[in-house]
Coordinates of C-alpha atoms and ligand atoms in Angstrom, one line a residue:
V31 CA -115.5 5.5 4.3
R32 CA -114.2 1.9 4.9
V33 CA -111.6 1.2 2.2
L34 CA -109.9 -2.1 1.4
L35 CA -106.7 -1.6 -0.6
L36 CA -106.2 -4.7 -2.7
N37 CA -102.9 -5.7 -4.2
P38 CA -104.2 -8.2 -6.8
P39 CA -102.9 -11.8 -6.9
Y40 CA -100.5 -11.2 -9.7
V41 CA -97.5 -13.5 -9.4
T42 CA -94.8 -13.8 -12.1
I43 CA -91.9 -16.2 -12.6
T44 CA -89.5 -13.4 -11.6
S45 CA -91.3 -12.8 -8.3
R46 CA -91.9 -16.5 -7.5
W47 CA -88.3 -17.7 -8.4
G48 CA -86.3 -14.5 -8.7
V49 CA -86.4 -11.3 -6.8
G50 CA -89.3 -12.1 -4.5
H51 CA -92.3 -10.0 -3.5
Q52 CA -92.2 -6.3 -2.8
I53 CA -94.4 -4.1 -0.8
P54 CA -97.2 -2.4 -2.9
L55 CA -95.8 1.1 -2.5
G56 CA -98.4 2.8 -4.8
L57 CA -101.3 1.4 -2.7
L58 CA -99.5 2.5 0.6
M59 CA -99.1 6.0 -0.8
V60 CA -102.8 6.2 -1.7
G61 CA -103.7 4.6 1.7
G62 CA -101.6 7.2 3.6
S63 CA -103.4 10.0 1.9
L64 CA -106.9 8.5 2.5
R65 CA -106.2 7.8 6.2
A66 CA -105.0 11.4 6.7
A67 CA -108.4 12.4 5.3
G68 CA -110.1 10.3 8.0
H69 CA -111.0 7.2 6.2
D70 CA -110.7 3.7 7.7
V71 CA -108.1 1.9 5.5
A72 CA -106.8 -1.7 5.4
L73 CA -104.6 -3.6 3.0
F74 CA -104.9 -7.1 1.6
D75 CA -101.8 -8.1 -0.4
A76 CA -103.1 -11.1 -2.4
E77 CA -99.8 -11.2 -4.3
S78 CA -97.4 -11.8 -1.5
R79 CA -100.0 -14.1 0.3
R80 CA -100.3 -16.1 -3.0
S81 CA -104.1 -15.9 -2.5
S82 CA -106.5 -17.1 -5.2
V83 CA -109.2 -14.9 -6.7
D84 CA -111.8 -16.7 -4.5
D85 CA -109.6 -16.1 -1.3
V86 CA -109.8 -12.4 -2.2
A87 CA -113.5 -12.4 -2.7
A88 CA -113.9 -14.1 0.7
E89 CA -111.7 -11.5 2.3
V90 CA -113.9 -8.7 0.9
V91 CA -117.0 -10.4 2.4
R92 CA -115.2 -10.7 5.7
F93 CA -113.9 -7.1 5.8
A94 CA -117.1 -5.6 4.3
P95 CA -115.6 -2.4 2.9
D96 CA -117.6 0.3 1.2
V97 CA -114.9 0.7 -1.4
V98 CA -112.3 -1.7 -2.8
M99 CA -109.3 0.1 -4.4
T100 CA -106.9 -1.9 -6.5
G101 CA -104.0 -1.5 -8.9
H102 CA -100.6 -3.3 -9.3
A103 CA -97.1 -2.0 -10.0
G104 CA -96.7 -4.5 -12.9
S105 CA -99.7 -2.7 -14.4
T106 CA -100.3 -4.1 -17.9
P107 CA -99.6 -7.8 -17.3
A108 CA -101.5 -7.6 -13.9
H109 CA -104.6 -6.3 -15.7
P110 CA -106.2 -9.7 -16.6
V111 CA -106.0 -11.1 -13.1
T112 CA -107.1 -7.8 -11.6
M113 CA -110.2 -7.9 -13.7
A114 CA -110.9 -11.5 -12.8
T115 CA -110.6 -10.5 -9.1
L116 CA -112.9 -7.6 -9.4
R117 CA -115.5 -9.7 -11.2
A118 CA -115.3 -12.3 -8.4
I119 CA -115.8 -9.5 -5.8
R120 CA -118.8 -8.1 -7.7
R121 CA -120.4 -11.6 -7.6
V122 CA -120.1 -11.9 -3.8
S123 CA -120.4 -8.2 -2.8
P124 CA -122.5 -6.5 -5.5
D125 CA -122.8 -3.2 -3.5
V126 CA -119.1 -2.6 -3.0
T127 CA -117.7 0.3 -5.0
T128 CA -114.6 -0.6 -7.0
V129 CA -111.8 1.8 -7.9
Y130 CA -108.9 0.9 -10.2
G131 CA -105.7 2.9 -10.5
G132 CA -102.2 2.7 -11.9
V133 CA -100.4 3.1 -15.3
Y134 CA -102.4 0.8 -17.5
P135 CA -105.9 1.9 -16.4
T136 CA -104.8 5.5 -16.7
Y137 CA -104.3 5.1 -20.4
R138 CA -107.0 2.5 -21.1
A139 CA -109.8 3.9 -19.0
E140 CA -112.4 4.2 -21.7
A141 CA -111.8 0.7 -23.1
I142 CA -111.9 -0.8 -19.6
L143 CA -115.1 0.9 -18.5
A144 CA -116.7 -0.1 -21.8
T145 CA -116.0 -3.8 -21.2
E146 CA -115.7 -4.3 -17.5
P147 CA -118.9 -3.7 -15.5
A148 CA -117.0 -4.8 -12.3
V149 CA -115.0 -1.5 -12.5
D150 CA -116.9 1.5 -11.2
F151 CA -114.2 4.2 -11.2
I152 CA -110.7 4.6 -12.7
V153 CA -108.2 7.0 -11.1
R154 CA -106.0 8.3 -13.8
G155 CA -102.4 9.4 -12.9
E156 CA -101.1 9.8 -9.4
G157 CA -103.5 8.5 -6.8
E158 CA -102.9 10.4 -3.6
E159 CA -105.0 13.5 -4.2
T160 CA -107.5 12.2 -6.8
A161 CA -108.5 9.2 -4.7
R162 CA -109.1 11.5 -1.7
K163 CA -111.3 13.8 -3.8
L164 CA -113.2 10.9 -5.3
L165 CA -114.1 9.6 -1.9
A166 CA -115.1 13.1 -0.7
A167 CA -117.4 13.4 -3.8
L168 CA -118.9 9.9 -3.1
E169 CA -119.7 10.9 0.5
D170 CA -121.8 13.7 -0.8
P171 CA -125.5 12.7 -1.1
V172 CA -125.5 14.3 -4.6
P173 CA -122.0 13.4 -5.9
E174 CA -120.5 16.0 -8.3
L175 CA -118.2 13.5 -10.0
A176 CA -117.6 15.5 -13.1
A177 CA -115.8 18.1 -10.9
V178 CA -113.2 15.5 -9.8
R179 CA -110.2 15.8 -12.1
G180 CA -108.3 12.7 -13.1
I181 CA -111.1 10.1 -12.9
A182 CA -113.2 8.1 -15.4
Y183 CA -116.6 6.4 -14.7
R184 CA -119.9 5.5 -16.3
D185 CA -122.7 8.0 -15.8
E186 CA -126.3 7.1 -15.0
L187 CA -126.9 6.5 -18.8
G188 CA -123.9 4.1 -18.9
R189 CA -121.8 6.6 -20.9
T190 CA -118.1 6.8 -20.1
V191 CA -117.0 10.1 -18.6
V192 CA -113.4 11.0 -18.5
T193 CA -112.7 14.1 -16.5
P194 CA -109.7 16.4 -17.3
D195 CA -106.3 15.4 -16.1
A196 CA -105.4 16.1 -12.5
G197 CA -101.9 17.2 -13.3
P198 CA -98.8 16.3 -11.3
I199 CA -98.7 16.7 -7.5
R200 CA -96.7 19.7 -6.6
S201 CA -95.4 18.8 -3.2
L202 CA -94.8 15.1 -2.7
D203 CA -93.7 15.6 0.9
E204 CA -97.2 16.5 1.9
Y205 CA -98.4 12.9 1.8
E206 CA -97.9 10.3 4.5
I207 CA -97.1 6.8 3.3
A208 CA -99.0 4.1 5.2
F209 CA -96.1 1.6 5.7
D210 CA -97.8 0.4 8.9
L211 CA -100.5 -1.3 6.8
I212 CA -98.0 -4.0 6.1
D213 CA -98.9 -6.7 8.7
D214 CA -96.1 -9.2 8.1
W215 CA -92.8 -7.8 6.8
D216 CA -91.4 -11.4 6.5
R217 CA -93.4 -11.8 3.3
Y218 CA -91.1 -9.2 1.6
R219 CA -87.6 -10.4 1.2
C220 CA -85.1 -9.7 -1.5
F221 CA -81.7 -10.8 -2.7
G222 CA -81.2 -12.9 0.3
L223 CA -80.6 -9.8 2.4
G224 CA -83.6 -10.0 4.7
R225 CA -86.7 -7.8 4.8
A226 CA -87.2 -5.5 1.9
A227 CA -89.1 -2.3 1.2
I228 CA -89.5 0.2 -1.7
V229 CA -89.0 3.9 -1.2
Q230 CA -89.3 6.8 -3.7
L231 CA -87.1 9.9 -3.8
S232 CA -88.4 11.3 -7.1
R233 CA -91.1 10.7 -9.8
G234 CA -90.7 11.0 -13.5
C235 CA -87.9 11.4 -15.9
P236 CA -86.7 14.3 -18.1
H237 CA -85.7 12.0 -20.9
R238 CA -88.0 10.8 -23.6
C239 CA -87.0 7.3 -24.7
T240 CA -89.6 6.2 -27.3
Y241 CA -90.4 2.8 -25.9
C242 CA -90.8 3.9 -22.3
G243 CA -94.2 4.7 -20.8
Q244 CA -93.1 6.1 -17.5
W245 CA -92.0 9.7 -18.4
S246 CA -95.5 10.6 -19.7
F247 CA -97.3 9.0 -16.7
W248 CA -95.5 11.1 -14.1
N249 CA -95.3 14.2 -16.3
R250 CA -92.5 16.4 -14.9
W251 CA -89.6 15.1 -12.8
R252 CA -90.1 16.1 -9.1
H253 CA -88.4 15.0 -6.0
R254 CA -89.1 14.6 -2.3
D255 CA -86.9 16.1 0.4
P256 CA -83.9 13.7 0.4
I257 CA -83.4 14.0 4.1
R258 CA -87.0 12.9 4.8
V259 CA -86.4 9.9 2.5
A260 CA -83.3 9.0 4.5
D261 CA -85.4 9.3 7.7
E262 CA -88.0 6.9 6.2
I263 CA -85.2 4.4 5.4
E264 CA -83.9 4.7 9.0
R265 CA -87.3 4.3 10.5
L266 CA -88.2 1.3 8.4
H267 CA -84.9 -0.3 9.4
R268 CA -85.2 0.5 13.1
E269 CA -88.9 -0.4 13.4
H270 CA -89.2 -3.3 11.0
D271 CA -85.6 -4.5 10.5
V272 CA -85.8 -3.7 6.8
R273 CA -82.4 -4.3 5.3
F274 CA -82.9 -4.0 1.6
F275 CA -84.4 -1.0 -0.2
T276 CA -85.4 -0.7 -3.8
I277 CA -85.5 2.9 -5.0
A278 CA -88.6 3.1 -7.1
D279 CA -87.5 6.1 -9.1
E280 CA -87.2 6.1 -12.9
N281 CA -84.3 8.5 -12.6
P282 CA -83.2 9.3 -9.1
T283 CA -79.9 11.0 -10.3
T284 CA -81.6 13.7 -12.4
L285 CA -80.3 16.4 -10.2
R286 CA -76.9 15.5 -9.0
E287 CA -77.0 17.7 -5.9
V288 CA -80.4 16.1 -4.7
F289 CA -79.0 12.6 -5.1
R290 CA -75.8 13.6 -3.4
T291 CA -77.6 15.0 -0.4
F292 CA -79.6 11.7 -0.1
L293 CA -76.4 9.6 -0.3
E294 CA -74.6 11.8 2.2
E295 CA -77.4 11.5 4.7
L296 CA -77.4 7.7 4.4
A297 CA -73.6 7.4 4.6
R298 CA -73.6 9.6 7.7
R299 CA -76.1 7.4 9.4
A300 CA -74.1 4.2 8.5
L301 CA -77.2 2.0 8.6
P302 CA -76.7 -1.7 7.9
V303 CA -78.9 -1.5 4.8
K304 CA -78.3 -2.1 1.1
L305 CA -80.0 -0.3 -1.8
F306 CA -81.0 -1.1 -5.4
A307 CA -81.4 1.8 -7.8
T308 CA -82.1 2.2 -11.5
I309 CA -79.6 4.7 -12.9
R310 CA -78.7 5.8 -16.4
A311 CA -75.2 4.9 -17.6
T312 CA -74.6 8.5 -18.5
D313 CA -75.2 9.6 -14.9
I314 CA -72.9 6.9 -13.5
V315 CA -70.2 8.3 -15.7
R316 CA -71.1 11.9 -14.6
D317 CA -70.9 10.8 -11.0
A318 CA -67.6 8.9 -11.3
D319 CA -66.3 11.1 -8.4
L320 CA -69.3 10.2 -6.2
L321 CA -69.2 6.4 -6.6
D322 CA -67.4 5.9 -3.4
L323 CA -70.2 7.8 -1.7
Y324 CA -72.8 5.6 -3.6
R325 CA -71.1 2.6 -2.0
R326 CA -70.8 4.0 1.5
A327 CA -74.5 5.0 1.4
G328 CA -75.3 1.3 0.8
I329 CA -75.9 1.1 -3.0
L330 CA -75.2 -2.5 -3.9
Y331 CA -77.0 -3.0 -7.2
V332 CA -77.4 -0.5 -10.1
L333 CA -79.7 -1.5 -12.9
M334 CA -78.7 0.4 -16.1
G335 CA -81.1 0.3 -19.0
I336 CA -78.5 0.1 -21.8
E337 CA -81.1 -1.5 -24.0
S338 CA -78.8 -2.2 -26.9
T339 CA -75.2 -2.5 -27.7
Q340 CA -75.8 -1.0 -31.2
Q341 CA -75.4 2.7 -31.5
R342 CA -78.0 2.9 -34.3
T343 CA -80.6 1.4 -32.0
I344 CA -79.7 3.6 -29.1
E345 CA -80.3 6.6 -31.3
A346 CA -83.5 5.2 -32.8
I347 CA -85.1 5.0 -29.4
D348 CA -83.8 8.4 -28.4
K349 CA -81.9 7.1 -25.4
R350 CA -79.5 10.0 -25.5
S351 CA -76.6 7.7 -24.5
D352 CA -74.0 5.8 -26.3
T353 CA -72.1 2.5 -26.2
A354 CA -69.0 4.2 -24.8
H355 CA -70.9 5.5 -21.8
D356 CA -72.4 2.1 -21.2
E357 CA -69.1 0.3 -21.2
E358 CA -67.5 3.0 -19.1
A359 CA -70.3 2.9 -16.5
C360 CA -69.8 -0.9 -16.1
R361 CA -66.1 -0.4 -15.6
L362 CA -66.7 2.4 -13.0
L363 CA -69.2 0.4 -11.0
A364 CA -67.0 -2.7 -10.9
R365 CA -64.1 -0.6 -9.7
S366 CA -66.4 0.8 -6.9
G367 CA -67.6 -2.6 -5.8
I368 CA -71.2 -2.0 -6.9
F369 CA -72.9 -4.8 -8.8
S370 CA -74.2 -3.7 -12.3
I371 CA -77.3 -5.2 -13.9
L372 CA -77.6 -4.6 -17.6
G373 CA -81.1 -4.1 -19.0
H374 CA -81.0 -5.3 -22.6
I375 CA -84.1 -5.1 -24.8
V376 CA -84.7 -7.5 -27.7
G377 CA -87.1 -6.5 -30.4
L378 CA -86.4 -2.8 -30.7
E379 CA -85.3 -3.8 -34.1
E380 CA -85.7 -7.0 -36.1
E381 CA -82.6 -8.7 -35.0
S382 CA -80.8 -11.4 -37.0
L383 CA -78.8 -14.3 -35.4
A384 CA -75.7 -12.2 -36.3
D385 CA -77.1 -9.4 -34.2
F386 CA -77.6 -11.7 -31.2
R387 CA -74.0 -12.9 -31.6
A388 CA -72.7 -9.3 -31.7
A389 CA -74.8 -8.4 -28.6
S390 CA -73.3 -11.4 -26.8
R391 CA -69.7 -10.3 -27.7
N392 CA -70.4 -6.7 -26.7
L393 CA -72.1 -7.5 -23.4
A394 CA -69.2 -9.7 -22.4
R395 CA -66.8 -6.9 -23.3
Y396 CA -68.8 -4.4 -21.1
G397 CA -68.2 -6.9 -18.2
G398 CA -71.4 -6.1 -16.1
D399 CA -72.4 -8.5 -13.3
H400 CA -75.9 -9.5 -14.3
L401 CA -78.0 -9.4 -17.5
N402 CA -81.7 -8.7 -17.5
A403 CA -82.8 -9.5 -21.1
M404 CA -86.3 -8.2 -21.8
Y405 CA -88.6 -8.0 -24.8
A406 CA -89.8 -4.7 -26.4
T407 CA -93.4 -4.2 -25.4
P408 CA -95.6 -1.8 -27.3
H409 CA -97.5 0.0 -24.6
P410 CA -100.1 2.0 -26.5
W411 CA -99.2 5.2 -24.8
T412 CA -95.6 5.2 -26.1
P413 CA -94.3 6.6 -29.4
F414 CA -92.7 3.1 -29.9
A415 CA -96.1 1.5 -30.2
A416 CA -97.0 3.7 -33.2
E417 CA -93.6 3.2 -34.7
V418 CA -94.1 -0.6 -34.7
G419 CA -97.8 -0.4 -35.6
N420 CA -97.4 -2.4 -38.7
R421 CA -95.5 -5.3 -37.2
E422 CA -97.4 -8.4 -36.1
I423 CA -97.9 -9.5 -32.6
V424 CA -97.0 -13.0 -31.4
E425 CA -98.6 -12.6 -27.9
D426 CA -102.2 -11.5 -27.4
D427 CA -102.4 -12.4 -23.7
L428 CA -101.8 -9.1 -21.8
A429 CA -100.7 -11.2 -18.8
R430 CA -97.5 -11.9 -20.8
W431 CA -96.8 -8.3 -21.7
D432 CA -94.4 -8.3 -18.9
Y433 CA -91.0 -7.8 -20.7
R434 CA -90.2 -11.5 -20.2
H435 CA -92.2 -12.7 -23.2
Q436 CA -91.9 -11.8 -26.9
V437 CA -94.8 -9.6 -28.0
I438 CA -93.8 -8.2 -31.4
A439 CA -93.0 -10.6 -34.3
N440 CA -89.5 -10.5 -35.8
G441 CA -89.8 -10.7 -39.6
R442 CA -86.5 -12.6 -39.8
L443 CA -86.7 -15.2 -37.0
P444 CA -89.6 -17.3 -35.6
P445 CA -90.5 -17.0 -31.9
W446 CA -88.8 -20.2 -30.9
Q447 CA -85.5 -19.1 -32.4
I448 CA -85.8 -15.7 -30.7
F449 CA -86.5 -17.4 -27.4
F450 CA -83.5 -19.7 -27.6
A451 CA -81.3 -16.9 -28.9
V452 CA -82.2 -14.8 -25.8
K453 CA -81.6 -17.8 -23.5
L454 CA -78.2 -18.4 -25.1
L455 CA -77.4 -14.7 -24.6
E456 CA -78.2 -15.0 -20.9
L457 CA -76.3 -18.2 -20.6
R458 CA -73.2 -16.9 -22.3
F459 CA -73.2 -13.7 -20.3
H460 CA -73.7 -15.4 -16.9
L461 CA -71.4 -18.3 -17.5
R462 CA -68.5 -16.5 -19.2
P463 CA -65.2 -17.7 -17.6
R464 CA -64.0 -14.2 -16.7
R465 CA -67.1 -13.5 -14.7
L466 CA -67.1 -16.9 -12.9
L467 CA -63.4 -16.5 -12.1
S468 CA -63.8 -13.1 -10.6
M469 CA -66.7 -14.4 -8.5
L470 CA -64.5 -17.2 -7.2
R471 CA -61.7 -14.8 -6.4
D472 CA -63.9 -12.4 -4.5
R473 CA -62.7 -12.6 -0.9
D474 CA -65.5 -10.6 0.7
P475 CA -67.9 -13.2 2.2
S476 CA -71.0 -11.0 1.9
R477 CA -70.3 -10.4 -1.8
R478 CA -69.7 -14.2 -2.3
R479 CA -73.1 -14.8 -0.7
Q480 CA -74.7 -12.3 -3.1
H481 CA -73.0 -14.1 -6.1
L482 CA -74.4 -17.4 -5.0
W483 CA -77.9 -16.1 -4.2
C484 CA -78.1 -14.4 -7.7
L485 CA -76.6 -17.4 -9.5
K486 CA -79.2 -19.7 -7.9
H487 CA -82.2 -17.4 -8.6
E488 CA -81.0 -16.6 -12.1
A489 CA -80.8 -20.4 -12.8
L490 CA -84.3 -21.0 -11.3
V491 CA -85.8 -18.2 -13.5
F492 CA -84.0 -19.5 -16.5
L493 CA -85.3 -23.1 -16.0
A494 CA -88.9 -21.9 -15.1
E495 CA -89.1 -19.7 -18.2
T496 CA -87.7 -22.5 -20.5
F497 CA -90.1 -25.0 -19.1
E498 CA -93.0 -22.5 -19.5
F499 CA -92.0 -21.8 -23.1
L500 CA -91.8 -25.5 -24.1
R501 CA -95.2 -26.2 -22.5
R502 CA -96.8 -23.4 -24.5
T503 CA -95.3 -23.5 -28.0
T504 CA -98.3 -25.1 -29.6
R505 CA -100.6 -22.1 -28.9
R506 CA -101.7 -20.2 -32.0
V507 CA -102.1 -16.5 -31.9
P508 CA -104.4 -15.0 -34.6
R509 CA -102.5 -12.8 -37.1
R510 CA -102.9 -9.2 -36.2
T511 CA -100.7 -6.1 -36.3
V512 CA -99.8 -4.1 -33.2
R513 CA -102.1 -1.4 -34.5
E514 CA -105.0 -3.8 -35.0
F515 CA -104.6 -5.4 -31.6
L516 CA -104.3 -2.1 -29.7
G517 CA -107.2 -0.6 -31.7
F518 CA -105.4 2.6 -32.8
A519 CA -107.7 4.7 -34.9
A520 CA -104.7 6.0 -36.8
P521 CA -101.0 5.8 -36.2
R522 CA -99.9 8.6 -33.8
P523 CA -97.5 11.0 -35.5
L524 CA -93.9 10.2 -34.8
R525 CA -92.3 12.6 -32.5
K526 CA -89.6 14.7 -34.1
Q527 CA -86.3 13.0 -33.4
V528 CA -83.6 15.2 -32.1
P529 CA -80.3 14.1 -33.6
V530 CA -78.2 12.7 -30.7
A531 CA -75.0 14.4 -32.0
A532 CA -76.7 17.8 -31.7
T533 CA -77.4 17.3 -28.0
T534 CA -75.2 17.0 -25.0
R535 CA -75.5 13.3 -24.4
T536 CA -74.4 13.4 -20.8
S537 CA -76.7 16.2 -19.6
P538 CA -79.7 16.5 -21.9
L539 CA -81.8 18.0 -19.1
R540 CA -84.5 20.4 -20.1
P541 CA -85.7 22.8 -17.4
D542 CA -89.3 22.5 -18.6
R543 CA -89.3 18.8 -17.8
I544 CA -88.2 19.3 -14.2
A545 CA -90.5 20.9 -11.6
P546 CA -89.0 23.9 -9.8
Ligands
LIG240 C1 -90.0 -1.4 -7.9 C2 -90.5 -2.0 -9.2 C3 -90.7 -3.4 -9.3 C4 -90.4 -4.3 -8.1 C5 -91.5 -4.3 -7.1 C6 -92.9 -4.3 -7.8 C7 -94.0 -4.1 -6.7 N1 -94.7 -5.2 -6.4 O1 -94.2 -3.1 -6.2 C8 -90.1 -5.6 -8.7 C9 -88.6 -5.7 -9.0 C10 -90.5 -6.9 -8.0 C11 -90.8 -5.4 -10.0 C12 -91.3 -6.4 -10.8 C13 -92.1 -6.3 -11.9 N2 -92.3 -5.1 -12.6 CO1 -91.7 -3.5 -12.0 N3 -91.3 -1.7 -11.4 C14 -90.9 -1.2 -10.3 C15 -90.7 0.3 -10.4 C16 -89.2 0.6 -10.6 C17 -91.3 1.1 -9.3 C18 -92.7 0.7 -8.9 C19 -93.2 1.7 -7.9 O2 -93.2 1.3 -6.7 N4 -93.5 2.9 -8.3 C20 -93.9 3.9 -7.3 C21 -95.4 3.9 -7.1 C22 -95.7 4.9 -6.1 O3 -96.0 4.1 -8.3 P1 -97.3 3.3 -8.8 O4 -97.3 1.9 -8.3 O5 -97.5 3.6 -10.2 O6 -98.5 4.1 -7.9 C23 -98.9 5.4 -8.2 C24 -100.0 5.5 -9.3 O7 -99.8 4.6 -10.4 C25 -101.3 5.4 -8.6 N5 -101.8 4.1 -8.4 C26 -101.3 2.9 -8.5 N6 -102.1 1.9 -8.1 C27 -103.3 2.5 -7.7 C28 -104.5 2.0 -7.2 C29 -105.5 2.9 -6.9 C30 -106.8 2.4 -6.4 C31 -105.3 4.3 -7.1 C32 -106.4 5.2 -6.7 C33 -104.1 4.8 -7.6 C34 -103.1 3.9 -7.9 O8 -101.1 6.0 -7.4 C35 -99.7 5.7 -6.9 C36 -99.2 6.9 -6.2 O9 -99.3 8.1 -7.0 C37 -91.5 0.6 -11.8 C38 -91.0 1.7 -12.6 C39 -91.3 3.0 -11.9 N7 -90.3 3.7 -11.6 O10 -92.5 3.3 -11.5 C40 -91.5 -0.8 -12.5 C41 -92.7 -1.2 -13.3 C42 -93.9 -0.9 -12.4 N8 -92.6 -2.6 -13.4 C43 -93.1 -3.1 -14.4 C44 -93.2 -4.5 -14.7 C45 -93.8 -4.9 -16.1 C46 -92.8 -5.4 -13.8 C47 -92.8 -6.9 -14.0 C48 -94.1 -7.5 -14.6 C49 -91.6 -7.4 -14.7 C50 -91.4 -8.9 -14.7 N9 -91.7 -9.5 -15.8 O11 -91.1 -9.5 -13.8 C51 -92.7 -7.4 -12.5 C52 -94.0 -7.6 -11.8 C53 -93.8 -8.6 -10.7 C54 -94.6 -8.3 -9.5 N10 -95.2 -9.3 -9.0 O12 -94.6 -7.2 -9.0 C55 -93.5 -2.0 -15.4 C56 -95.0 -1.9 -15.5 C57 -95.3 -1.5 -17.0 C58 -96.7 -1.1 -17.2 N11 -97.0 0.2 -17.1 O13 -97.6 -1.9 -17.4 C59 -92.8 -0.7 -14.7 C60 -93.6 0.6 -14.9 C61 -91.4 -0.6 -15.4 C62 -91.4 0.1 -16.7 N12 -90.5 1.0 -16.9 O14 -92.2 -0.2 -17.6 N13 -91.0 -4.1 -10.3
LIG241 S1 -84.2 7.3 -19.2 FE1 -85.4 5.5 -18.4 S2 -87.2 6.3 -17.3 FE2 -86.3 8.0 -18.6 S3 -87.5 8.0 -20.5 FE3 -85.6 6.7 -20.8 S4 -86.2 4.6 -20.2 FE4 -87.8 6.0 -19.4

């Protein structure tokens, strides 16, 4: 089967002015699996090419695939433009079969199929095996679609059929990743460090933060062979001069020994590459004795989702962490020469201006290097969405459900006040004298270059977001609660909260959430 993998033309302020574009790893993983099964596969990355919807339609006519497969990492906010693109494709190539995958369509399959005739199939969950089985079924003169687990489609009577879940892939190492489908590595550059790629050591997370939609998507935490991932990094560096790697994992440090093996392999190879990883503060504290190895392996940035500087909020979202760990992790990373990025979420509670002032003071005390202030977003598949079901939404455009726009109303403060409170928080954090002074005092020229690169791009994102907000303040959003907007039939029951004090905060791993 001739397959065109399509990364839709979804471009955000953060990719345009901030971190840049990244390779579409999910599609490359699906592509590798399909190619190994004998299909003819190509990739069109409309995001990094900054193509228009019409450019994509023209490319589909030119390539003339049997099947177009699409999906984007920034799944929910990318949904509207993905649908516009599939509609344009349908207009010019009515016979092409369309397949849509990723996190958002996994959970909204029925709603999408009911309203979007341009979507023929949805692959729910991990794509490698299911996409292969779907194509095998489609090649059959009498396709037995109902037997393919993990898909959704319309039957000949137009009824939506959702087949049983496919379940998590057992051995992630069995699948090849089609990195060679990338035709121009120069389109993927990050942090001013040259060519960039994403790699994945593990999938899933054994934690259960209420607002996070990732743990349920991947099901159990599983990992690849850490040595093979190090091989992959070395190969991408040697063959394509990739110098910056983002580790896609939700929680790469879940098993200390696995992560340690990965780091030791990288340190031993002494490649001139830098890494970005998302790691829990509790694991940074746990790994205090390994942080020198982290640095030698090339880890340059660690994003820590601290989410709030209030202990009550951290407990309400079941983060299984605490403010002491967050502060300690910042200190340890600074001591090890690794840049920390603090993920802070606004809207998990209805903050007052006093709460913003307290957050600003606390974040300054933690002393991290960068702040990524985000807005709580009620993905319908999270317990958080049910918890905030009665709050109103202030943003009904899914394209803005990207963590950079306020979605849920705050009963105490209007959106314009929240926006400026967040911008002030960012400004005070990034321009605090102690931070600026330590940047100026940094003698290492490569670190100084990083400081400057980040400062410039943080300023650009700041200005672009402010400009965008001012242009858009007049738009009125009809009054609806989260529940009404998402169309919940009934609020989902709240999960039983485990009191944090009754658990071991630093190692709350449950064996049933980790694959053997
Ligand atoms: C690396 C990363 C980034 C990178 C690179 C993104 C990229 N272009 O690849 C950067 C830093 C640029 C980034 C930016 C953003 N990101 Co981001 N990012 C991630 C991260 C950490 C990993 C993504 C990844 O590569 N995963 C691994 C791959 C293999 O998984 P996957 O893409 O889901 O693909 C699998 C399946 O979903 C499925 N599949 C996917 N697509 C398709 C298509 C078909 C046809 C099929 C059959 C199957 C299929 O098969 C794949 C293999 O099993 C995730 C969190 C996470 N750990 O997953 C967040 C995440 C994807 N990001 C998210 C968001 C919202 C964003 C931003 C919008 C934030 C912002 N406002 O700037 C932007 C989008 C900008 C952009 N243009 O990409 C959210 C998406 C939320 C949602 N579910 O809707 C996530 C899940 C974070 C989170 N915890 O909520 N991100
Ligand atoms: S630790 Fe991170 S990935 Fe894991 S459930 Fe919490 S927010 Fe999600």
